[in-house]
Amino acid sequence: MTTKAKAKANERRTLALDILNHGALTLVALLFLFPFFWMLTNAVRSNAEVLAIPVRILPNVYEWGNFAQAWTQLPFGRFFLNSVIVSVSVTVITVFVSSLSGYAFARLKFPGRDQLLMAYLATLMVPGIMLIIPLYLIVNAMGMVNTFQGVILPVAFGTFGSFLLRQFFLSIPLELEEAARIDGASRLRILVSIIIPLSMPAIGLLSLFTFIAQWNNFLWPLIVMTGQDNATLPVGLTLFQTQQRTEWNFIMAGAALSMIPGIILAIVLQKLIYNSISLNAGMGGR
Amino acid sequence: MANVTITDVVKNYGSLEVLHGVSASVADGEFVVLVGPSGCGKSTLLRMIAGLESISDGEIEIGDRVVNDLEPKERDIAMVFQSYALYPHMTVRANMAFSLKLARRSKEEIDQMVNRAAEILDLSALLDRYPRQLSGGQRQRVAMGRAIVRNPAVFLFDEPLSNLDAKLRVQMRGEIKALHQRLGATMIYVTHDQMEAMTMGDRIVVMRAGVIEQMGTPLEIYDTPANSFVASFIGSPSMNLIDGIVQNRDGASVLETPDGTTWPLPANARVTAGAAVQLGIRPEHIHLDPAGLVAEPVIIEPTGADTHVQMRVGQQVLTGVFRDRPDIALGDTFHVRPDTSRAHLFDKASGQRL
Ligand SMILES: Nc1ncnc2c1ncn2[C@@H]1O[C@H](COP(=O)(O)OP(=O)(O)O)[C@@H](O)[C@H]1O
Ligand SMILES: [Mg+2]
């Protein structure tokens, strides 16, 4: 074979491989997207059509009014607000606490530091579900059942966040902190002016994870928030499901609406998470 | 302005002692270079002066104040790091203004001080850039700018030029010296490069393995090294060191090497026959002389102005530096005469100068 023919055969082989790869990826992507597609199409059917057999991929009649109806039939705005209060509070507290403890674990020297970190990490091994009853008893004893503090405080102390930020803080060159110390910065000033601005990718990621986890959290708010007015979105959505009937279309419409803040946050934070400042930019290496 | 006095300073990392009682003093306005091989404790000592490392034992004074227990910011010092350690998320201006902001200077004062420093270092056009938008040399300059804005009494440099290419390094060497003359501040400069030490220091402190081997002006150290370590560390190419035993021949002392060749010793050498010594001869003190010893070239390295020649004389391999292009070719032999009147003698066992 001439080199030219060889090159051509090679090219053809790469092309075939590319097609195979992309085909496989597309298949997996479709698999992942299907539940969203199903949620959206069911959100705009009548409840009768949702339950109709044979199942149709696309709705017969598009009931766009379902969204407005789902929003008004229950105090949806109220649920939405409750979810915002809980998720934002947990996120803010978690980031705040994790920054401080992550920094302490990364840089402060105190006896038992590493053992304490191990103990922290060990709690991650305990399934959350096991803690629900003891936590409820504590919250109850403190008189915080059916209050926002009761929902927020027990989940706001970030074990995972402390660890995540500690790992990131450790990657920041120590000399930056030493330069800041010589410039006259205290520990807290170093954390606020140097470490945190340089850790925005990790903090953005932690914020996103925490927010989404709390936004979708179902069991804990369900248990603590006994009053309907205090229900968060995931709990509120269950009210479409009564003993007599389940309004699947409204549940789907409500679920679709409740996804919007998470998607917006992911888009907003994406830039922060990916466009990180190169930590080496201030350092000698080019 | 301030002098720096270091008295019996010891540094332990756990059970490992890395500085074994170091004493030195730096006069007000002096430029002192700490030089020594990698790992000898230069950075550790500098960081103890800066307040970044605790002092295990001994005392450090800056301008008549014992600073052992003072925070870095209370010591009136500034430091330039090898990595520059610029804050990557701040502009050049913000990098330079950071310490002034923390000191709660007024906005006008900060602007004025930053602009003045930027002017001195030729950074005025770069003030709004980020470190990632600067070249290595510019970053180096910003690091110096950050040090000079506050007008500290003592400047500390830890190998600030090691990340630059050779040409820039020579240029910055000159600029740092010029800055020293302009500011008149005390400067302590750490390097492992003896050339930097020789060219920059008013005085040099040579360290090895946690102790100071010698202190003095560059020429004092070059001309009268206190021991064989300093002799071979300072100077490039390194001083030739020839091992041998002192013998008496016809009323004069000579050095006899293990292979039986004899070398004349300096007339004033205080040695007794039978002593094991090292004879030190700088490469530039080996001269071409048709009446001299037979030498066989091993490596010939022309640098342009000079030619470095590694040669075998008897069983010894010596290095010589000759002006211009001497008529020496591999495979041939030539003749050299070591200028023993300028040679050095060291005790073989202790390495001390005799
Ligand atoms: N934090 C530390 N813990 C233990 N040993 C250290 C530490 N820092 C430096 N050393 C040791 O101290 C010695 C001197 O280090 P350093 O001052 O950095 O040397 P130099 O700057 O002269 O190259 C080295 O042997 C080094 O391994
Ligand atoms: Mg060093």
XYZ file of C-alpha atoms and ligand atoms in Angstrom:
668
model
C 0.000 0.000 0.000
C 1.215 3.517 -0.697
C 1.538 5.894 2.212
C -1.340 7.908 0.814
C -3.623 4.911 0.709
C -2.490 3.969 4.215
C -3.310 7.418 5.497
C -6.706 7.197 3.884
C -7.435 3.810 5.445
C -6.355 5.185 8.801
C -8.648 8.136 8.397
C -11.540 5.862 7.593
C -10.815 3.729 10.647
C -10.765 6.818 12.929
C -14.026 8.001 11.431
C -15.673 4.637 12.062
C -14.432 4.682 15.655
C -15.736 8.222 16.114
C -19.165 7.226 14.886
C -19.209 4.236 17.211
C -18.130 6.327 20.200
C -20.594 9.101 19.583
C -23.362 6.631 18.947
C -22.763 4.973 22.311
C -22.578 8.346 24.071
C -25.793 9.512 22.437
C -27.571 6.363 23.552
C -26.513 6.879 27.178
C -27.424 10.564 27.019
C -30.909 9.674 25.743
C -31.298 7.163 28.535
C -30.479 9.877 31.070
C -32.744 12.424 29.429
C -35.750 10.151 29.181
C -37.094 10.718 32.715
C -37.044 14.478 32.126
C -38.780 14.040 28.829
C -41.378 11.839 30.520
C -41.895 14.349 33.318
C -42.399 17.210 30.858
C -44.774 15.355 28.537
C -46.831 14.025 31.408
C -47.013 17.504 32.915
C -49.086 18.638 29.943
C -51.527 15.714 29.688
C -54.821 15.314 31.407
C -54.662 12.943 34.360
C -56.825 10.473 32.438
C -54.356 10.406 29.602
C -51.430 9.912 31.977
C -53.061 6.710 33.166
C -54.361 5.628 29.752
C -53.187 2.363 28.263
C -51.624 1.882 25.745
C -49.031 4.472 26.758
C -48.420 7.201 24.189
C -45.052 8.834 23.873
C -46.462 12.279 23.087
C -49.644 13.773 24.554
C -52.835 13.668 22.541
C -53.947 17.067 23.806
C -51.481 19.585 25.273
C -52.876 20.919 28.548
C -50.596 23.913 29.093
C -52.899 25.143 31.829
C -51.628 22.359 34.117
C -48.712 24.506 35.199
C -50.877 27.397 36.314
C -53.349 25.021 37.925
C -50.691 23.144 39.847
C -49.331 26.470 41.043
C -52.711 27.738 42.271
C -54.471 24.570 43.457
C -52.104 24.317 46.428
C -50.152 27.161 48.138
C -47.329 26.501 45.727
C -45.804 29.949 46.097
C -45.589 29.351 49.812
C -43.876 25.950 49.320
C -41.501 27.581 46.913
C -40.603 30.276 49.418
C -40.131 27.678 52.176
C -37.797 25.704 49.950
C -35.811 28.808 49.148
C -35.486 29.702 52.832
C -34.358 26.199 53.798
C -32.000 25.594 50.865
C -30.378 29.013 50.901
C -29.911 28.974 54.674
C -28.403 25.509 54.688
C -26.103 26.441 51.803
C -24.917 29.682 53.396
C -24.339 28.084 56.795
C -22.613 25.053 55.274
C -20.235 27.150 53.183
C -19.477 29.434 56.108
C -18.857 26.639 58.579
C -16.972 24.477 56.083
C -14.649 27.343 55.147
C -13.683 27.892 58.753
C -13.320 24.240 59.672
C -11.719 23.349 56.336
C -9.105 26.039 56.922
C -8.503 24.856 60.463
C -8.033 21.278 59.257
C -5.754 22.403 56.443
C -3.532 24.945 58.123
C -3.914 25.353 61.871
C -1.767 23.169 64.056
C -3.526 21.832 67.113
C -3.309 18.581 69.011
C -5.632 15.883 67.715
C -6.373 17.709 64.474
C -5.957 14.747 62.185
C -7.787 12.408 64.523
C -10.665 14.875 64.658
C -10.756 14.990 60.866
C -10.888 11.184 60.816
C -13.784 11.266 63.255
C -15.532 13.783 60.983
C -15.019 11.578 57.977
C -16.183 8.517 59.863
C -19.594 10.130 60.306
C -19.945 10.113 56.522
C -20.047 6.320 56.726
C -23.187 6.384 58.866
C -26.276 6.153 56.634
C -28.287 9.349 57.045
C -31.484 7.418 57.501
C -30.174 5.945 60.762
C -29.815 9.408 62.220
C -33.295 10.596 61.463
C -35.010 9.293 64.590
C -32.328 10.440 67.050
C -32.173 13.804 65.295
C -35.921 14.145 65.484
C -35.846 13.401 69.205
C -33.225 16.088 69.723
C -35.092 18.620 67.624
C -38.266 17.776 69.510
C -36.556 18.135 72.886
C -35.321 21.549 71.816
C -38.837 22.569 70.868
C -37.943 23.081 67.229
C -40.477 20.781 65.578
C -42.316 22.580 62.763
C -39.792 25.434 62.717
C -37.280 26.468 60.101
C -34.383 26.192 62.552
C -35.467 22.599 63.150
C -35.179 21.765 59.465
C -32.081 23.835 58.793
C -29.674 23.426 61.696
C -29.278 19.627 61.867
C -28.335 19.384 58.190
C -26.272 22.564 57.904
C -22.991 21.437 59.429
C -20.901 20.330 56.526
C -18.770 17.304 57.171
C -18.315 16.734 53.486
C -17.836 20.457 52.886
C -15.102 20.708 55.510
C -13.273 17.876 53.851
C -13.772 19.188 50.321
C -12.555 22.675 51.197
C -9.676 21.338 53.286
C -8.432 19.403 50.270
C -8.719 22.477 48.071
C -7.090 24.786 50.614
C -4.158 22.383 50.859
C -3.502 22.881 47.152
C -3.005 26.638 47.611
C 0.717 27.383 47.904
C 1.735 28.059 51.487
C 3.972 30.888 50.324
C 0.916 32.945 49.412
C -0.173 32.830 53.022
C 3.322 33.595 54.229
C 3.502 36.590 51.927
C 0.195 37.761 53.354
C 1.423 37.286 56.909
C 4.440 39.426 56.151
C 2.112 41.981 54.582
C 0.391 42.103 57.957
C -2.660 39.898 57.472
C -4.203 37.991 60.373
C -5.396 34.391 59.967
C -8.953 35.516 59.399
C -7.873 38.174 56.905
C -5.826 35.566 55.017
C -8.855 33.289 54.877
C -11.168 36.049 53.687
C -8.861 37.922 51.305
C -6.627 35.200 49.909
C -7.877 31.684 50.500
C -11.580 32.092 49.816
C -11.242 34.145 46.619
C -8.820 31.537 45.309
C -11.151 28.700 46.300
C -14.222 29.865 44.409
C -14.311 26.742 42.216
C -14.552 24.505 45.282
C -16.926 26.853 47.072
C -19.118 27.096 43.970
C -19.235 23.328 43.716
C -20.030 22.930 47.401
C -22.787 25.563 47.142
C -24.333 23.840 44.152
C -24.248 20.373 45.722
C -25.608 21.631 49.010
C -28.359 23.686 47.447
C -29.561 20.903 45.156
C -29.433 18.326 47.949
C -31.544 20.542 50.200
C -33.881 21.607 47.423
C -34.654 17.954 46.782
C -34.556 16.871 50.412
C -37.813 15.137 51.194
C -37.693 12.972 54.279
C -36.278 15.386 56.833
C -38.598 18.348 56.079
C -41.503 15.903 55.862
C -40.796 14.736 59.393
C -40.002 18.080 61.006
C -42.499 20.328 59.217
C -45.833 19.107 60.508
C -47.841 22.119 59.354
C -48.868 22.361 55.703
C -47.840 26.032 55.550
C -44.272 25.105 56.403
C -43.932 22.385 53.769
C -41.122 22.601 51.266
C -41.701 21.837 47.578
C -40.930 18.109 47.598
C -43.215 17.674 50.609
C -45.871 19.950 49.109
C -45.940 17.972 45.896
C -47.126 14.907 47.789
C -50.337 16.751 48.600
C -51.459 16.066 45.021
C -51.508 12.471 46.096
C -54.531 11.832 48.300
C -56.171 8.603 49.344
C -58.837 9.027 46.679
C -56.702 9.976 43.707
C -53.243 10.966 42.575
C -52.923 13.900 40.217
C -49.891 12.694 38.326
C -50.041 15.492 35.801
C -49.946 18.153 38.545
C -47.144 16.350 40.353
C -45.151 16.311 37.110
C -45.941 19.976 36.398
C -44.944 20.939 39.944
C -41.781 18.867 39.724
C -40.875 20.530 36.442
C -41.391 23.979 37.948
C -39.384 23.088 41.032
C -36.404 22.116 38.898
C -35.977 25.624 37.537
C -33.973 27.219 40.408
C -31.478 24.358 40.468
C -30.915 24.644 36.737
C -30.442 28.417 36.957
C -27.999 28.022 39.835
C -26.034 25.371 37.945
C -25.737 27.678 34.935
C -24.710 30.651 37.066
C -22.144 28.709 39.080
C -20.780 26.842 36.093
C -18.592 29.787 35.161
C -17.298 30.071 38.696
C -16.539 26.372 38.905
C -14.757 25.992 35.578
C -13.151 29.387 35.038
C -10.917 29.174 38.031
C -7.911 31.397 38.383
C -4.778 29.407 37.802
C -3.222 29.131 41.224
C 0.215 29.171 39.718
C -0.242 32.514 38.024
C 1.356 34.420 40.866
C 4.077 31.897 41.302
C 7.420 31.541 39.628
C 6.437 28.892 37.123
C 5.156 30.205 33.828
C 16.799 51.486 59.007
C 18.158 48.715 61.135
C 20.950 46.327 61.825
C 20.275 42.622 62.317
C 22.027 40.592 64.981
C 21.772 36.825 65.122
C 23.095 35.160 68.259
C 23.532 31.403 68.733
C 20.416 30.629 66.758
C 19.311 26.998 66.703
C 16.479 25.464 64.694
C 14.951 22.086 65.437
C 12.310 20.308 63.444
C 11.233 17.777 66.020
C 14.380 15.872 66.881
C 16.161 17.054 63.735
C 18.471 20.014 64.297
C 19.035 21.910 61.065
C 20.788 25.029 62.406
C 23.434 24.380 65.024
C 23.944 27.704 66.758
C 24.471 30.388 64.161
C 25.783 33.866 64.962
C 26.146 36.728 62.530
C 25.526 40.415 62.375
C 24.417 42.638 59.565
C 25.130 46.338 59.789
C 22.550 48.990 59.034
C 22.302 49.487 55.291
C 24.494 46.520 54.471
C 23.854 44.016 51.670
C 24.680 40.583 53.039
C 24.420 37.396 51.017
C 23.811 34.019 52.653
C 25.254 31.412 50.344
C 25.685 27.671 50.605
C 24.702 24.431 48.960
C 21.055 23.434 48.808
C 19.705 22.195 52.127
C 22.294 23.927 54.298
C 19.683 25.980 56.135
C 19.826 29.369 54.387
C 16.093 29.630 53.847
C 15.401 28.420 57.349
C 17.590 31.160 58.808
C 16.031 33.807 56.592
C 12.530 32.658 57.497
C 13.424 32.838 61.165
C 14.494 36.443 60.647
C 11.196 37.060 58.857
C 9.171 35.451 61.634
C 7.801 32.633 59.496
C 9.649 29.987 61.506
C 9.933 29.866 65.260
C 13.354 30.228 66.864
C 14.219 27.066 68.796
C 17.071 28.690 70.694
C 19.153 31.843 70.550
C 18.152 35.370 69.745
C 17.478 37.528 66.709
C 17.545 41.302 67.032
C 16.381 43.753 64.410
C 17.343 47.350 65.152
C 17.954 46.789 68.882
C 14.677 44.949 69.391
C 14.682 41.240 70.171
C 12.140 39.929 67.686
C 11.968 36.274 68.754
C 8.337 36.577 69.770
C 7.171 39.229 67.328
C 4.824 38.548 64.431
C 6.287 39.105 60.947
C 4.304 42.304 60.523
C 5.796 43.758 63.701
C 9.370 43.245 62.554
C 9.505 45.984 59.912
C 10.716 43.576 57.244
C 9.629 42.629 53.744
C 10.389 39.426 51.926
C 10.684 38.443 48.279
C 10.056 34.746 47.682
C 11.622 32.528 45.071
C 8.157 31.789 43.691
C 7.250 35.505 44.001
C 4.024 34.445 45.761
C 1.953 37.150 44.076
C -1.758 37.027 44.868
C -3.153 35.585 41.610
C -6.604 37.145 41.987
C -5.341 40.682 42.520
C -4.004 43.197 40.039
C -0.439 44.433 40.299
C -1.759 47.544 42.010
C -3.778 45.518 44.526
C -0.844 43.217 45.161
C 1.315 46.179 46.022
C -1.385 47.974 48.005
C -2.384 44.970 50.127
C -0.005 45.616 52.999
C -0.815 49.329 53.002
C -4.540 48.613 53.134
C -4.017 46.289 56.074
C -2.041 49.059 57.770
C -5.085 51.306 57.245
C -3.295 53.952 55.234
C -5.481 56.529 53.537
C -6.495 56.051 49.921
C -4.350 58.992 48.753
C -1.340 57.755 50.663
C -1.711 54.255 49.205
C -1.994 55.599 45.661
C 1.033 57.760 46.148
C 3.158 55.001 47.660
C 2.177 52.447 45.038
C 2.839 54.878 42.220
C 6.231 55.764 43.606
C 7.234 52.095 43.917
C 5.872 51.389 40.451
C 7.952 54.209 39.053
C 11.137 52.976 40.699
C 10.583 49.502 39.277
C 9.231 50.591 35.916
C 5.852 48.978 36.582
C 3.595 51.974 36.002
C 2.191 50.592 32.752
C 1.388 47.210 34.316
C -0.540 48.305 37.397
C -3.917 47.060 36.178
C -2.734 43.684 34.953
C -3.056 40.392 36.763
C 0.002 38.288 37.585
C -0.974 35.717 34.953
C -0.645 38.442 32.306
C 2.975 39.166 33.197
C 6.266 37.654 32.103
C 8.596 36.047 34.612
C 10.761 39.125 34.865
C 7.763 41.399 35.365
C 6.398 39.162 38.109
C 9.759 39.318 39.789
C 9.599 43.088 39.659
C 6.100 43.138 41.138
C 7.313 40.963 43.983
C 9.996 43.555 44.665
C 7.450 46.345 44.329
C 5.295 44.686 46.949
C 8.328 44.665 49.222
C 9.389 48.264 48.734
C 6.010 50.038 49.026
C 6.056 49.796 52.780
C 9.551 51.144 53.124
C 10.704 48.397 55.480
C 13.926 48.583 57.452
C 15.114 45.173 56.299
C 14.583 43.380 52.991
C 14.818 39.613 52.863
C 15.293 37.819 49.559
C 15.070 34.041 49.179
C 16.637 33.061 45.858
C 14.569 35.658 44.023
C 16.268 35.170 40.677
C 16.352 31.375 40.377
C 13.284 31.220 38.154
C 14.616 33.656 35.565
C 16.653 32.882 32.483
C 20.353 33.619 32.567
C 20.266 36.966 30.833
C 17.408 38.369 32.889
C 19.124 37.105 36.005
C 22.185 39.202 35.316
C 20.022 42.223 34.576
C 17.954 41.839 37.760
C 21.127 41.346 39.764
C 22.148 44.838 38.716
C 18.699 46.232 39.419
C 18.590 44.834 42.932
C 22.006 46.328 43.642
C 20.850 49.666 42.256
C 17.742 49.459 44.418
C 19.923 48.827 47.435
C 21.984 51.891 46.708
C 18.877 53.984 46.143
C 16.985 52.873 49.244
C 19.944 52.411 51.558
C 18.026 49.699 53.416
C 19.510 46.618 55.044
C 19.224 43.639 52.730
C 19.770 39.954 53.393
C 19.880 37.872 50.270
C 19.853 34.083 50.085
C 21.269 32.223 47.111
C 22.981 28.952 46.302
C 24.786 30.650 43.419
C 28.267 31.722 44.450
C 28.455 34.036 41.441
C 25.442 36.009 42.692
C 27.011 36.093 46.124
C 30.343 37.391 44.824
C 28.854 40.056 42.600
C 26.096 41.333 44.888
C 27.238 41.113 48.471
C 28.938 43.774 50.532
C 29.619 40.788 52.702
C 29.080 37.085 52.228
C 28.114 34.492 54.805
C 29.035 31.006 53.628
C 26.984 28.230 55.232
C 27.190 24.472 55.172
C 25.014 21.901 56.945
C 23.564 24.323 59.461
C 26.741 26.153 60.446
C 28.455 29.288 59.185
C 31.793 28.410 57.622
C 33.034 31.924 56.961
C 31.945 35.560 56.852
C 33.711 38.335 54.996
C 33.805 40.534 51.950
C 33.686 38.683 48.633
C 37.389 39.215 47.988
C 38.422 38.253 51.511
C 36.577 35.016 51.111
C 37.945 34.435 47.649
C 41.536 35.236 48.596
C 41.694 33.649 52.037
C 39.073 30.923 52.329
C 38.880 29.696 55.900
C 38.702 26.055 54.926
C 38.710 23.708 51.986
C 34.896 23.726 51.737
C 34.729 27.500 51.285
C 37.716 27.301 48.965
C 36.015 24.887 46.601
C 32.500 26.361 46.960
C 33.432 29.935 46.090
C 34.905 30.478 42.648
C 34.081 28.993 39.284
C 35.558 26.766 38.047
C 36.280 25.391 41.521
C 39.661 25.576 43.167
C 41.918 22.561 42.482
C 42.592 20.620 45.679
C 45.577 18.267 45.649
C 45.988 15.739 48.481
C 49.486 14.886 49.698
C 52.026 14.622 52.473
C 54.451 17.408 53.368
C 58.091 16.377 52.805
C 61.372 18.142 53.342
C 63.486 18.328 50.178
C 66.762 20.249 50.156
C 65.623 22.466 53.035
C 62.290 23.421 51.424
C 58.847 21.962 52.119
C 57.170 20.214 49.224
C 53.950 18.288 48.781
C 54.265 14.712 47.706
C 51.119 13.226 46.171
C 50.342 9.490 46.448
C 51.588 8.956 42.886
C 55.020 10.294 43.850
C 54.983 13.675 42.096
C 56.102 16.620 44.185
C 54.672 20.124 44.226
C 56.412 23.180 45.623
C 54.616 24.736 48.593
C 54.200 28.452 49.314
C 57.361 29.788 50.916
C 55.512 30.991 54.016
C 53.609 27.727 54.572
C 53.479 26.811 58.257
C 53.731 23.060 57.922
C 55.772 20.286 59.378
C 57.075 17.308 57.480
C 54.757 14.314 57.516
C 51.522 16.362 57.763
C 48.641 15.327 55.519
C 47.443 18.451 53.711
C 45.524 19.713 50.709
C 47.136 22.146 48.344
C 44.615 24.507 46.777
C 45.309 26.224 43.479
C 42.745 28.421 41.722
C 42.333 27.605 38.020
C 43.503 31.073 37.005
C 46.739 30.540 38.939
C 47.850 27.767 36.643
C 49.917 29.355 33.903
C 51.206 28.106 30.581
C 54.976 27.730 30.839
C 57.141 25.660 28.452
C 59.488 24.956 31.376
C 56.619 23.676 33.579
C 54.972 20.336 34.321
C 53.717 18.124 31.538
C 49.936 18.304 31.204
C 47.610 16.232 29.070
C 44.285 17.935 28.170
C 41.110 15.969 29.024
C 38.372 18.485 28.258
C 38.743 21.824 26.480
C 35.894 24.332 26.950
C 36.255 27.668 25.172
C 33.954 30.328 26.678
C 35.047 32.978 24.196
C 37.033 35.248 26.453
C 38.681 32.389 28.308
C 39.321 28.735 27.768
C 38.684 26.234 30.566
C 40.915 23.210 30.310
C 40.708 20.045 32.378
C 44.086 18.398 32.318
C 45.931 15.476 33.765
C 49.170 16.325 35.541
C 50.722 13.131 36.868
C 47.729 11.368 38.456
C 45.954 14.646 39.318
C 43.147 16.078 37.262
C 43.330 19.875 37.438
C 41.330 22.668 35.887
C 42.994 25.697 34.407
C 41.575 28.911 32.998
C 43.609 30.563 30.260
C 43.049 33.900 28.554
C 41.957 33.833 24.922
C 42.599 30.657 22.917
C 45.720 28.839 24.052
C 47.323 26.477 21.561
C 46.146 23.271 23.233
C 44.688 20.260 21.440
C 43.330 16.935 22.693
C 45.884 14.189 22.189
C 48.818 16.591 22.518
C 50.571 17.588 25.695
C 51.447 21.047 26.954
C 53.265 22.521 29.939
C 51.888 24.380 32.950
C 53.289 26.061 36.033
C 51.030 26.346 39.106
C 51.678 29.675 40.825
C 52.322 28.233 44.256
C 53.019 31.646 45.736
C 49.250 32.189 45.552
C 48.308 28.649 46.535
C 46.340 27.743 49.672
C 47.056 25.026 52.175
C 44.475 23.161 54.204
C 44.768 20.547 56.883
C 43.589 17.276 55.347
C 41.724 16.055 58.407
C 39.973 19.235 59.556
C 39.939 21.129 56.276
C 41.085 24.248 58.142
C 43.365 26.740 56.444
C 47.005 26.443 57.467
N 9.397 22.025 57.762
C 10.496 21.267 57.822
N 10.501 20.106 58.498
C 11.604 19.343 58.552
N 12.767 19.642 57.983
C 12.845 20.787 57.303
C 11.717 21.665 57.173
N 12.092 22.726 56.438
C 13.385 22.524 56.115
N 13.837 21.364 56.632
C 15.204 20.832 56.498
O 16.092 21.817 56.942
C 17.246 21.837 56.145
C 17.500 23.237 55.635
O 16.496 23.589 54.723
P 16.510 24.973 53.960
O 16.713 26.060 54.959
O 15.298 25.047 53.135
O 17.783 24.830 53.045
P 18.312 25.798 51.905
O 17.402 26.971 51.792
O 19.692 26.173 52.333
O 18.344 24.992 50.658
C 17.042 20.832 55.030
O 17.751 19.679 55.353
C 15.566 20.573 55.053
O 15.294 19.263 54.691
Mg 16.138 27.577 50.190
